[in-house]
Coordinates of C-alpha atoms (C1' of nucleotides) in Angstrom, one line a residue:
Chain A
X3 CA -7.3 19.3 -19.9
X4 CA -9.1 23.0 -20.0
X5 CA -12.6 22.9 -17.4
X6 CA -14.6 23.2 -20.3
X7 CA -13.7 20.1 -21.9
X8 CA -14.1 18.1 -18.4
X9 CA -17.2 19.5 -17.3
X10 CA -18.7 18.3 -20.6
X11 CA -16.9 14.5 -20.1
X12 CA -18.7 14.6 -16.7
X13 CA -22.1 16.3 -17.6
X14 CA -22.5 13.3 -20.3
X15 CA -21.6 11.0 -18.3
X16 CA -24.2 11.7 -15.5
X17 CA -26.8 12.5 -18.4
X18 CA -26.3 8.8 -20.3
X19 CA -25.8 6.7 -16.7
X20 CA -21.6 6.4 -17.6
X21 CA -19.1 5.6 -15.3
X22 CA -16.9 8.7 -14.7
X23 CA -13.3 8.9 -14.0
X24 CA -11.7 12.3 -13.3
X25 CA -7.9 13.2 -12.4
X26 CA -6.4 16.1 -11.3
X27 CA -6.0 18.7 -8.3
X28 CA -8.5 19.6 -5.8
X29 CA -9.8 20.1 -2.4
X30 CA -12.3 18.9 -0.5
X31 CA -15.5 19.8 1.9
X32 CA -17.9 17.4 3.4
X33 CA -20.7 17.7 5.4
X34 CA -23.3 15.8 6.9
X35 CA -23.2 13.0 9.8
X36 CA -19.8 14.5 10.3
X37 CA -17.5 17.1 8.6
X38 CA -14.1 17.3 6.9
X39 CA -11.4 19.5 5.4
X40 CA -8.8 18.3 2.9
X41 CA -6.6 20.9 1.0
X42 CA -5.2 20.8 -2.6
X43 CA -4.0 17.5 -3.9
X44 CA -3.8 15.3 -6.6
X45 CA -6.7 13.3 -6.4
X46 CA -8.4 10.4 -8.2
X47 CA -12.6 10.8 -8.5
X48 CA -14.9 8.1 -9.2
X49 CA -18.7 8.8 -10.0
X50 CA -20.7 5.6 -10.7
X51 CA -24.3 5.8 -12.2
X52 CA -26.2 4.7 -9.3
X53 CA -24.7 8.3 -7.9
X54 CA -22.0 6.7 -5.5
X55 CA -19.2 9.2 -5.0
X56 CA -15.3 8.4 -4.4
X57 CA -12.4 10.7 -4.0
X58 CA -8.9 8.7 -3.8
X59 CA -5.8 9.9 -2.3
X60 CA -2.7 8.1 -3.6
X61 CA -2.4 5.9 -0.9
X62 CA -4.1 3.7 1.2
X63 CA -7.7 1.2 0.1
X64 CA -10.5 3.9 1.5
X65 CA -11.9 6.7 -0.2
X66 CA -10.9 9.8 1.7
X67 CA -14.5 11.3 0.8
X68 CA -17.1 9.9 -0.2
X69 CA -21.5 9.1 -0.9
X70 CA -23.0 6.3 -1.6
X71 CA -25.5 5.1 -3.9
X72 CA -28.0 7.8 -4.1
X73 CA -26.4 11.1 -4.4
X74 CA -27.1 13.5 -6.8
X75 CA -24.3 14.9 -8.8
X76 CA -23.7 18.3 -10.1
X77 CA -20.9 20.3 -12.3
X78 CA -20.9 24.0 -11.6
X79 CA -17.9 26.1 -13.5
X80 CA -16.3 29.1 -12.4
X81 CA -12.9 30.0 -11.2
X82 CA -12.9 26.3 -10.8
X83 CA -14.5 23.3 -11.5
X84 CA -16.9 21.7 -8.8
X85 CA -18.5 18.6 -8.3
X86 CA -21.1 18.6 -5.8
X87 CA -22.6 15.2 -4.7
X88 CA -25.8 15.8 -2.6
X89 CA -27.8 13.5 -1.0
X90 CA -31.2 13.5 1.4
X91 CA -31.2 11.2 4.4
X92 CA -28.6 12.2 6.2
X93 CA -28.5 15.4 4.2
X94 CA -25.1 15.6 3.0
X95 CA -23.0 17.0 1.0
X96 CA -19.6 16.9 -0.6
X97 CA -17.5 19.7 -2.4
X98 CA -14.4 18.9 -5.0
X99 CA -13.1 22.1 -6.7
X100 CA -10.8 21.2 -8.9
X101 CA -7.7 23.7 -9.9
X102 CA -6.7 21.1 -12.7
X103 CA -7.9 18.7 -14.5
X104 CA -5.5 15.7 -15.6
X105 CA -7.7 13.4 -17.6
X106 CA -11.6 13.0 -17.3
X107 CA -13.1 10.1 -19.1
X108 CA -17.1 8.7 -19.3
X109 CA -17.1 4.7 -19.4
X110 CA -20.1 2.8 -20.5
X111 CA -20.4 -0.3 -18.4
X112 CA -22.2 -3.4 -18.8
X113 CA -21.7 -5.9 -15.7
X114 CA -24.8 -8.7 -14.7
X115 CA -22.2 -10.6 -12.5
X116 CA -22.2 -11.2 -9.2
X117 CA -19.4 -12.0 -7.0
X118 CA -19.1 -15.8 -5.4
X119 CA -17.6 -15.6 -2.5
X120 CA -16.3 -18.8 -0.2
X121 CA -15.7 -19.2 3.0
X122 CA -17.9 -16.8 4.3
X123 CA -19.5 -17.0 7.5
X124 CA -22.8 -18.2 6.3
X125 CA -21.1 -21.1 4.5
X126 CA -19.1 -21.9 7.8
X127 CA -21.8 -21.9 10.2
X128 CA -24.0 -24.4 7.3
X129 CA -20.9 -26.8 7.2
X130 CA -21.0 -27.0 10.9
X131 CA -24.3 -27.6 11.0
X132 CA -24.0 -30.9 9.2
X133 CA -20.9 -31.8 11.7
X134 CA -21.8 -31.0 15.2
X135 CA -20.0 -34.1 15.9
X136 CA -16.8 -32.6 15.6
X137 CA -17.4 -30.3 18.4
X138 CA -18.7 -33.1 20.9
X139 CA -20.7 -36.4 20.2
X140 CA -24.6 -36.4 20.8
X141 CA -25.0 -32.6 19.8
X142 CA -27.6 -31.7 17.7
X143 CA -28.9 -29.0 15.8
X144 CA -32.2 -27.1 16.6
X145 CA -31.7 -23.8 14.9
X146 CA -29.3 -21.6 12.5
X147 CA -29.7 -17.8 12.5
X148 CA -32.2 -18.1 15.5
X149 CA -33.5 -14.4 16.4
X150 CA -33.5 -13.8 19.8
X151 CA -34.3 -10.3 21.7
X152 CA -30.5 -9.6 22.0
X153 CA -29.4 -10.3 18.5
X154 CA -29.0 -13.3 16.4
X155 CA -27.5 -17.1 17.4
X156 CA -25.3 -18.6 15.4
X157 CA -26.0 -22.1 15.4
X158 CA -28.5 -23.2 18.5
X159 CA -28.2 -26.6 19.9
X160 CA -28.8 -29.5 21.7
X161 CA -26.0 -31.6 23.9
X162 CA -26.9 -35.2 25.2
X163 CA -27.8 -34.4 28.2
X164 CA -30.4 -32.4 26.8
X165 CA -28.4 -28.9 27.3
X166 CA -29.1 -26.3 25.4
X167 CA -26.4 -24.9 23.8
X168 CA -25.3 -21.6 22.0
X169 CA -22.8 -21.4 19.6
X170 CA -20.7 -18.4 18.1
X171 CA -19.0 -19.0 14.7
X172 CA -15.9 -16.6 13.9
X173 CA -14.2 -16.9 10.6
X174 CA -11.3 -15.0 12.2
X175 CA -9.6 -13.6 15.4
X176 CA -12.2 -13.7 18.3
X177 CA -12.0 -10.9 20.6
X178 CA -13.4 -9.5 23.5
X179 CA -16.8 -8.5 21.1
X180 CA -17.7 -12.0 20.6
X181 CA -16.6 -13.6 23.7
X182 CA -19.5 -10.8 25.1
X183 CA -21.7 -11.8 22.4
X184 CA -21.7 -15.2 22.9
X185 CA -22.2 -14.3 26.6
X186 CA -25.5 -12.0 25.8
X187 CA -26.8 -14.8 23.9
X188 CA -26.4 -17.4 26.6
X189 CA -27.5 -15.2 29.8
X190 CA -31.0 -14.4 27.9
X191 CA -31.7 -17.7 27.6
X192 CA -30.7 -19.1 30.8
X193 CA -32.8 -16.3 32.0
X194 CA -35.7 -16.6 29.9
X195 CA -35.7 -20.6 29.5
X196 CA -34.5 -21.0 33.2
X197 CA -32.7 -23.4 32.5
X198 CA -28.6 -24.7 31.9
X199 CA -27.3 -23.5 28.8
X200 CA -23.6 -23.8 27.8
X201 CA -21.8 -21.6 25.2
X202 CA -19.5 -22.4 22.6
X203 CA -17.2 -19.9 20.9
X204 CA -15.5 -21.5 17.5
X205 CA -13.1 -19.7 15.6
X206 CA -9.7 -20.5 14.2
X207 CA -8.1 -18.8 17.2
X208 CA -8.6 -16.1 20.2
X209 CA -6.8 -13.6 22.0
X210 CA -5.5 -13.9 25.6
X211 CA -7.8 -11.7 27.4
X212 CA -10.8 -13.1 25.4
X213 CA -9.9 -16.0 26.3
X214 CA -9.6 -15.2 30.0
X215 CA -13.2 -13.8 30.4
X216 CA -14.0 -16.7 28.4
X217 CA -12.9 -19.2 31.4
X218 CA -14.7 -16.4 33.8
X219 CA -18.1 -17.0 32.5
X220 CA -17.9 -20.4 31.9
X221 CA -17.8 -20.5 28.4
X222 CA -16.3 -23.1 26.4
X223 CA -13.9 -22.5 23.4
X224 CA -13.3 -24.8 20.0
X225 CA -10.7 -24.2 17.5
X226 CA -11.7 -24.2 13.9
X227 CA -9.7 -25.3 11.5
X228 CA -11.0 -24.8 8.2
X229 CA -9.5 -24.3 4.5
X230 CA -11.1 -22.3 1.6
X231 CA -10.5 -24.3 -1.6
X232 CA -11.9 -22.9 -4.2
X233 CA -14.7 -23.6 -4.9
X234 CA -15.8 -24.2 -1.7
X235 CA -14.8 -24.0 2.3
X236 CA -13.9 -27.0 4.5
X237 CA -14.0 -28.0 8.1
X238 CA -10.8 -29.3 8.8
X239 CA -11.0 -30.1 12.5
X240 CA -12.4 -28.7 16.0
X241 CA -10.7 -28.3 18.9
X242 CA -11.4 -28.1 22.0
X243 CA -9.1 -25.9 24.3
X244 CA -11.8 -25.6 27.4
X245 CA -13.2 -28.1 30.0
X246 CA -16.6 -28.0 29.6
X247 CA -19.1 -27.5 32.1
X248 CA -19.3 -32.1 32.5
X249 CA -15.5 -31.6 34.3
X250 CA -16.8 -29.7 36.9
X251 CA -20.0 -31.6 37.5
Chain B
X299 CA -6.7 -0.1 -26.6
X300 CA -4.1 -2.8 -28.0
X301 CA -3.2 -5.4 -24.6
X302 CA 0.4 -4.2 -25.7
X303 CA -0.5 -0.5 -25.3
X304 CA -2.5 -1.3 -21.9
X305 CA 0.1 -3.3 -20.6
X306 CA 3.1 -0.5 -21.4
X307 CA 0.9 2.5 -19.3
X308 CA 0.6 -0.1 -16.6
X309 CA 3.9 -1.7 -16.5
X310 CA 4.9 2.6 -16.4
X311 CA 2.9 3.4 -13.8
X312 CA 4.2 0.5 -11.7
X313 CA 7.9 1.4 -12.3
X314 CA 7.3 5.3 -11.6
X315 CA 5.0 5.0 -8.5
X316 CA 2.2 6.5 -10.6
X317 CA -1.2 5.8 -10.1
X318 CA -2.8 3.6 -13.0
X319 CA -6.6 3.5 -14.0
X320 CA -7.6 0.6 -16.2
X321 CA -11.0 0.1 -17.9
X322 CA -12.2 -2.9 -19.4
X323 CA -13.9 -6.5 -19.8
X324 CA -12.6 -8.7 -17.6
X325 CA -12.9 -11.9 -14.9
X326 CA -12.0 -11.6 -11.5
X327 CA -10.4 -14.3 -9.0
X328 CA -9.4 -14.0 -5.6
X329 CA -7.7 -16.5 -3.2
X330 CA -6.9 -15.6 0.6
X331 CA -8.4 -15.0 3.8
X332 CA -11.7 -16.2 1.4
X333 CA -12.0 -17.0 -1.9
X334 CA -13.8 -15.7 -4.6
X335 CA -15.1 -15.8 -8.2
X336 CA -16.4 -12.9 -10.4
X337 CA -17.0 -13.6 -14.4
X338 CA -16.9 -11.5 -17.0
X339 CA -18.0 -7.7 -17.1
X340 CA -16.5 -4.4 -17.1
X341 CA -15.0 -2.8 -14.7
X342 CA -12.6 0.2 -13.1
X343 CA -9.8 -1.2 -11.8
X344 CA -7.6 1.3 -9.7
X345 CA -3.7 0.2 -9.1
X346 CA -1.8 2.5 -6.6
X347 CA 1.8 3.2 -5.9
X348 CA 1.8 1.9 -2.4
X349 CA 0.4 -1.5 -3.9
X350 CA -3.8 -0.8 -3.1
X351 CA -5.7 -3.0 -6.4
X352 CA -9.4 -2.2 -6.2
X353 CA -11.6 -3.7 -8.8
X354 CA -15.1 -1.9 -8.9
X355 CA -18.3 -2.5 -10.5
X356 CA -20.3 0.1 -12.3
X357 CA -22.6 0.4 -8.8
X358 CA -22.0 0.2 -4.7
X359 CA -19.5 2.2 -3.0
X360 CA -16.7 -0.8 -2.1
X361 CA -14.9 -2.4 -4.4
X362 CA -15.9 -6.3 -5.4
X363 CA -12.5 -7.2 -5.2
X364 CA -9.4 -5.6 -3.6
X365 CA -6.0 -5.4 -2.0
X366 CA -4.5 -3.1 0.2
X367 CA -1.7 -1.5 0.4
X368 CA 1.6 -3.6 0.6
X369 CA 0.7 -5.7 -2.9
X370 CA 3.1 -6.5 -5.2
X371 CA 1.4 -6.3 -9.0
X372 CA 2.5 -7.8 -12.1
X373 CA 1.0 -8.0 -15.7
X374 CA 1.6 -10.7 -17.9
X375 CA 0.6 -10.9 -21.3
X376 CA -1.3 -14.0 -23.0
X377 CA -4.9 -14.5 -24.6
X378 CA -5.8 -12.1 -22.2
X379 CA -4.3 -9.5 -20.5
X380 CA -3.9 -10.6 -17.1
X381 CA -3.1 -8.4 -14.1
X382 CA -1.7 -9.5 -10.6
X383 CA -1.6 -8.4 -7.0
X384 CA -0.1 -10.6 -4.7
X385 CA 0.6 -9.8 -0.7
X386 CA 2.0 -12.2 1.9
X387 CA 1.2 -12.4 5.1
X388 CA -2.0 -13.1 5.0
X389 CA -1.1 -15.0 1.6
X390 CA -3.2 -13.6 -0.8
X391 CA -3.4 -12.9 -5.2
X392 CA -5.7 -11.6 -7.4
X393 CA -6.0 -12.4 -10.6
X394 CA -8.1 -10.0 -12.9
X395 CA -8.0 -11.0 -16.4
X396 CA -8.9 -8.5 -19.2
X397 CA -10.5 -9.3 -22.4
X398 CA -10.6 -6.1 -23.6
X399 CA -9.0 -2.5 -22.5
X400 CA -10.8 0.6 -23.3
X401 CA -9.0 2.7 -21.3
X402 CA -5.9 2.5 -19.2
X403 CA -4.3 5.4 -17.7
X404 CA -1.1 6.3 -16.0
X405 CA -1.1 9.5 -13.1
X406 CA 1.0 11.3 -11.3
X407 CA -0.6 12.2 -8.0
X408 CA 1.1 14.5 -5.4
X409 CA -0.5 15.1 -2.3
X410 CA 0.7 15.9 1.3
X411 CA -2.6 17.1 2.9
X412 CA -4.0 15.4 5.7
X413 CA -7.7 15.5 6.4
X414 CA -9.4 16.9 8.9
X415 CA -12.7 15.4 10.3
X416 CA -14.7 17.2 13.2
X417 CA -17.5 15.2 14.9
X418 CA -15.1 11.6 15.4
X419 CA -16.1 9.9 19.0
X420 CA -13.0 11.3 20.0
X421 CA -13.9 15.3 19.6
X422 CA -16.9 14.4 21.1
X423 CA -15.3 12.8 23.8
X424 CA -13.1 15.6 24.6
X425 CA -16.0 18.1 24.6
X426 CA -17.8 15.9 27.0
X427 CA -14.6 16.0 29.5
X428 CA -14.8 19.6 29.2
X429 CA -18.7 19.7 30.4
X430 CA -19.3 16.8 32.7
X431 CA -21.5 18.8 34.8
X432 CA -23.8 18.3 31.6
X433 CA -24.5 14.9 32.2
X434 CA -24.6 15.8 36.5
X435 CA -23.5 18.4 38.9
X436 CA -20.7 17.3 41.1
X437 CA -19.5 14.5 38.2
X438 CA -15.6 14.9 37.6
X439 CA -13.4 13.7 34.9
X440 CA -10.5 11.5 36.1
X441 CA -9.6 9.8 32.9
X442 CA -9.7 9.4 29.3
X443 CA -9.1 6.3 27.4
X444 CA -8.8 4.3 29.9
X445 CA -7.5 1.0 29.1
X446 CA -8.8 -1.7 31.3
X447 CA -8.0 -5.2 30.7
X448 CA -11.3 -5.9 29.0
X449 CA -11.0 -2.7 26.8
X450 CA -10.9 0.8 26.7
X451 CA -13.4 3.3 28.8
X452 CA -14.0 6.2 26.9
X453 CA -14.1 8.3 30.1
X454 CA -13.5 7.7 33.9
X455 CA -15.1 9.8 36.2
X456 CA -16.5 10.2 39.5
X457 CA -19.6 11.8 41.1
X458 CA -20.4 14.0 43.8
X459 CA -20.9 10.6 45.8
X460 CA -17.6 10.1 45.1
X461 CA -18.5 6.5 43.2
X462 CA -16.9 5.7 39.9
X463 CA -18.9 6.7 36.4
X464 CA -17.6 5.0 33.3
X465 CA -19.0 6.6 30.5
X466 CA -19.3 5.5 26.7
X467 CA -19.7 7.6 23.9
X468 CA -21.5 7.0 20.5
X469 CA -21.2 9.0 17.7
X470 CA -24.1 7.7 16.7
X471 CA -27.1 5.2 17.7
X472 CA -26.4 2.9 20.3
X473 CA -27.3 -0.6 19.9
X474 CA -26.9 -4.0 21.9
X475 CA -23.0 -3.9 21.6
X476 CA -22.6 -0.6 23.1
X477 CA -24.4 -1.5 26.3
X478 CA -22.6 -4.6 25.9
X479 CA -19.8 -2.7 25.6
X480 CA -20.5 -0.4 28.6
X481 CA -21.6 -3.6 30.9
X482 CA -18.3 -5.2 30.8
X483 CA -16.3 -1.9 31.6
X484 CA -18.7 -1.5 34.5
X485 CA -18.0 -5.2 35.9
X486 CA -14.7 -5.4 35.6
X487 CA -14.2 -2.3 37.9
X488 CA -16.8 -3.6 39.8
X489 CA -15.0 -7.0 40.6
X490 CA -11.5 -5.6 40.4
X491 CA -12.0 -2.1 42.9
X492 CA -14.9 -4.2 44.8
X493 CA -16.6 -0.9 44.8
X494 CA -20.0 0.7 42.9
X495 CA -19.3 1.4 39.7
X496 CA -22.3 3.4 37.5
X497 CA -22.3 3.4 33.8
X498 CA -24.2 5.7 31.8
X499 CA -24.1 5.8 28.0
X500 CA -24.0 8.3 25.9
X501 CA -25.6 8.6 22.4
X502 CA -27.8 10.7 20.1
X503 CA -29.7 8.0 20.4
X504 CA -30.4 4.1 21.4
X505 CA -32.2 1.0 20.0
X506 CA -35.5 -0.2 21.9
X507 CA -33.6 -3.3 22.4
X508 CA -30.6 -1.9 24.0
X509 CA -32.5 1.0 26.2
X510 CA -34.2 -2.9 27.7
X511 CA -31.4 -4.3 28.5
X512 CA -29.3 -1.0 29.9
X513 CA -31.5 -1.1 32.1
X514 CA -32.5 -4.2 33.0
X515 CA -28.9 -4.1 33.9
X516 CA -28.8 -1.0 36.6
X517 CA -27.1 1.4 33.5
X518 CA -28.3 4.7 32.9
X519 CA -28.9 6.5 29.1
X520 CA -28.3 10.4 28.3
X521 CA -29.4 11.7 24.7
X522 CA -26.6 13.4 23.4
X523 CA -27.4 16.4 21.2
X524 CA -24.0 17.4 19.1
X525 CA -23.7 19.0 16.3
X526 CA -20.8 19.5 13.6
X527 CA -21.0 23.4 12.4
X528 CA -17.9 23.2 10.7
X529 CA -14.7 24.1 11.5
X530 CA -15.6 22.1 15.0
X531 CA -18.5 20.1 16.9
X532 CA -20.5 21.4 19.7
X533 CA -22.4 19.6 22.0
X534 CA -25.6 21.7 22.2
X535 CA -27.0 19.0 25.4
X536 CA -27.4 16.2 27.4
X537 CA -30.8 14.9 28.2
X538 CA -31.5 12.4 30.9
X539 CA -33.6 9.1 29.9
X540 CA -33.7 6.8 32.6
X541 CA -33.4 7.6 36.4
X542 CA -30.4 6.4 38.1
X543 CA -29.0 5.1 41.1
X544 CA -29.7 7.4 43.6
X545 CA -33.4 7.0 42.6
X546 CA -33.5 3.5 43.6
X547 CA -31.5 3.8 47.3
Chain C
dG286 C1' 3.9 -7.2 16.0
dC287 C1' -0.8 -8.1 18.2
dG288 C1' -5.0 -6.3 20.5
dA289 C1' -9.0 -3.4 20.9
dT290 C1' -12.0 -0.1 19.0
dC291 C1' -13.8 3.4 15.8
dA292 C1' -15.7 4.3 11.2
dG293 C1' -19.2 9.9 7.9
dC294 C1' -18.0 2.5 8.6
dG295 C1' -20.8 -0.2 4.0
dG296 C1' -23.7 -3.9 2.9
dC297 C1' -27.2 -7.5 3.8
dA298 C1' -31.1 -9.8 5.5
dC299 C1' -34.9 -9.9 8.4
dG300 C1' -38.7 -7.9 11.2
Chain D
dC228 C1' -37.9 1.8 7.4
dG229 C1' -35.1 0.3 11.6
dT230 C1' -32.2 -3.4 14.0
dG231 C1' -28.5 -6.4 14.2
dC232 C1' -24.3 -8.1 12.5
dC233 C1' -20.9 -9.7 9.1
dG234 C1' -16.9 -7.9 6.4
dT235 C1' -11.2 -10.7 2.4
dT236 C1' -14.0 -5.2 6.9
dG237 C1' -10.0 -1.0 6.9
dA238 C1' -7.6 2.4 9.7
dT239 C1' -5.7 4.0 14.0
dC240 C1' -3.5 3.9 18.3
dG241 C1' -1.8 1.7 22.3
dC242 C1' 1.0 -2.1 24.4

DNA sequence: GCGATCAGCGGCACG
DNA sequence: CGTGCCGTTGATCGC
């Protein structure tokens, strides 16, 4: 496909708010919060109308370039054909110059849907919220997404003993990160209430050494078991897998 | 486009390890880690040879619905024409079923370049080994990427007072996790070497939040000016925020 | 293979 | 807007 003919596609594409798909040979400069190199390659370029920017490589999920919603797109034609995407806040700026030009094509799109997702989360910590009991009779819920100055808690509770309690949800994998989360959560209030507070990590499993500095600050751990059945998540069970702070009282 | 024609290019591009773009109306359902739902709209869905399936929308950078690389896809041919990418391990299909093609393409892509970013944490992190005496006189580099049990230290180092520095680097703003981060580096060397162990972050620059609690807990902030004149970065200083150790002995 | 962390993370929701 | 944090995070590198 001669430049001519693919600067046009792209130009009217940009002009009518299209969605624009261009194939062929390039190579690649970026600039801005960072900066990168890529040399000649066949390479797959997305424009959207909302200005968001993608150049694929022929492998792997990510976009090996790219801008998000807000750039500003350009043609310019010369020896070759460049796409410039610009964009203010972090000024930045990507550069494709193509060699070739493979296919370009200008899609009008029409889409009002929005994806459902299940078993966020969101979803996870509002079914547990209706079945504290699964982690330990007499707890009760005082508070979902409760800000605090060091960042947001889960699912804030109350045991019988009149404890509080901070809980950390993970829909995967915990790891170090939210074993020190959870542990953030729980020193500022002990600090700032002055009083006992215990902290619960759930998740459907943990790794050894976040498990171990679990133990070492006296944090407690639950397994979650939990199923995503469309069209909807489900609590299967909770486990605990740590003596809680009673066993040593 | 015919389903029959659609699902020949496809099919083709499957069998020769090309990469296929498809355009079209079309609903979207995903089972796996989560679960999701998507109804009808159109859409640019990208198949490539090593098995990524991204489904995009005409706006936003990431794809609504995706695979990555490792999925087997298969087309089948009905009403509608339905496409399929399945992975194991986690167990996971989309379904994306087509009621009408206006475009589907099949690419050839060849590309062995690699790119080259300048500015990562880890460039940055090298320059900084290089210029310690930016941050303090007398501080010396003993080790980076230091793996600890708890994680990895960006950098090891040791002052003129001969005590240990661990050092973390961001790229960009720090926030509560990387003096989180930082925190739990400088306790475990603490408890394990039963020695003084400083910390000082490292960022162009920090959260309110986080410069409170760095240091409320006895760690110390330098701004770090960098920037990324292309073909390299350059750290052009190191500014002191908050006064350290020495101050308070 | 799992584990930990970075990423030009992106996106969202809340202050 | 910044701040914090989730994400079907993905990608990389080390063990």
């Amino acid at each position: 496909m001669d430049f001519l003919s693919a600067k046009s596609v792209i130009d009217s594409a940009l002009d009518k708010g299209f969605l624009c798909v261009v194939v062929g040979n390039c190579s690649v400069k970026y600039f801005g919060r960072a900066a990168s190199k890529l040399s000649e390659g066949d390479r797959l370029l997305v424009i959207k109308p909302d200005g968001t920017f993608l150049v694929h490589q022929r492998s792997k999920m990510t976009a090996i370039n790219y801008q998000g919603p807000g750039a500003r797109v350009s043609t310019q034609l010369a020896e070759n054909l460049v796409v410039t995407a610009r964009r203010e806040k972090p000024k930045e700026e990507i550069v494709v110059s193509f060699n070739s030009v493979q296919f370009a094509g200008a899609f009008e799109m029409h889409d009002d849907s929005k994806l459902k997702v299940f078993g966020s989360e969101r979803q996870l910590s509002d079914l547990l919220m209706q079945d504290l009991h699964l982690i330990e009779k007499g707890l009760v819920p005082i508070k979902q997404e409760s800000d605090v100055k060091k960042g947001t808690i889960d699912i804030l509770a109350e045991d019988s003993k009149k404890r509080l309690v901070v809980i950390e949800l993970k829909r995967r994998t915990a790891g170090l990160d939210a074993v020190t989360q959870l542990n953030r959560y729980a020193r500022e209030l002990r600090e700032r209430k002055g009083v006992q507070v215990r902290g619960i990590l759930c998740s459907p499993s943990i790794t050894p050494n976040a498990l171990a500095m679990l133990e070492k600050e006296g944090l407690e751990y639950f397994k979650l078991d939990y199923e995503v059945s469309n069209p909807s998540a489900k609590i299967k069970g909770l486990q605990k897998k740590q003596k809680g702070l009673e066993d040593y009282c």
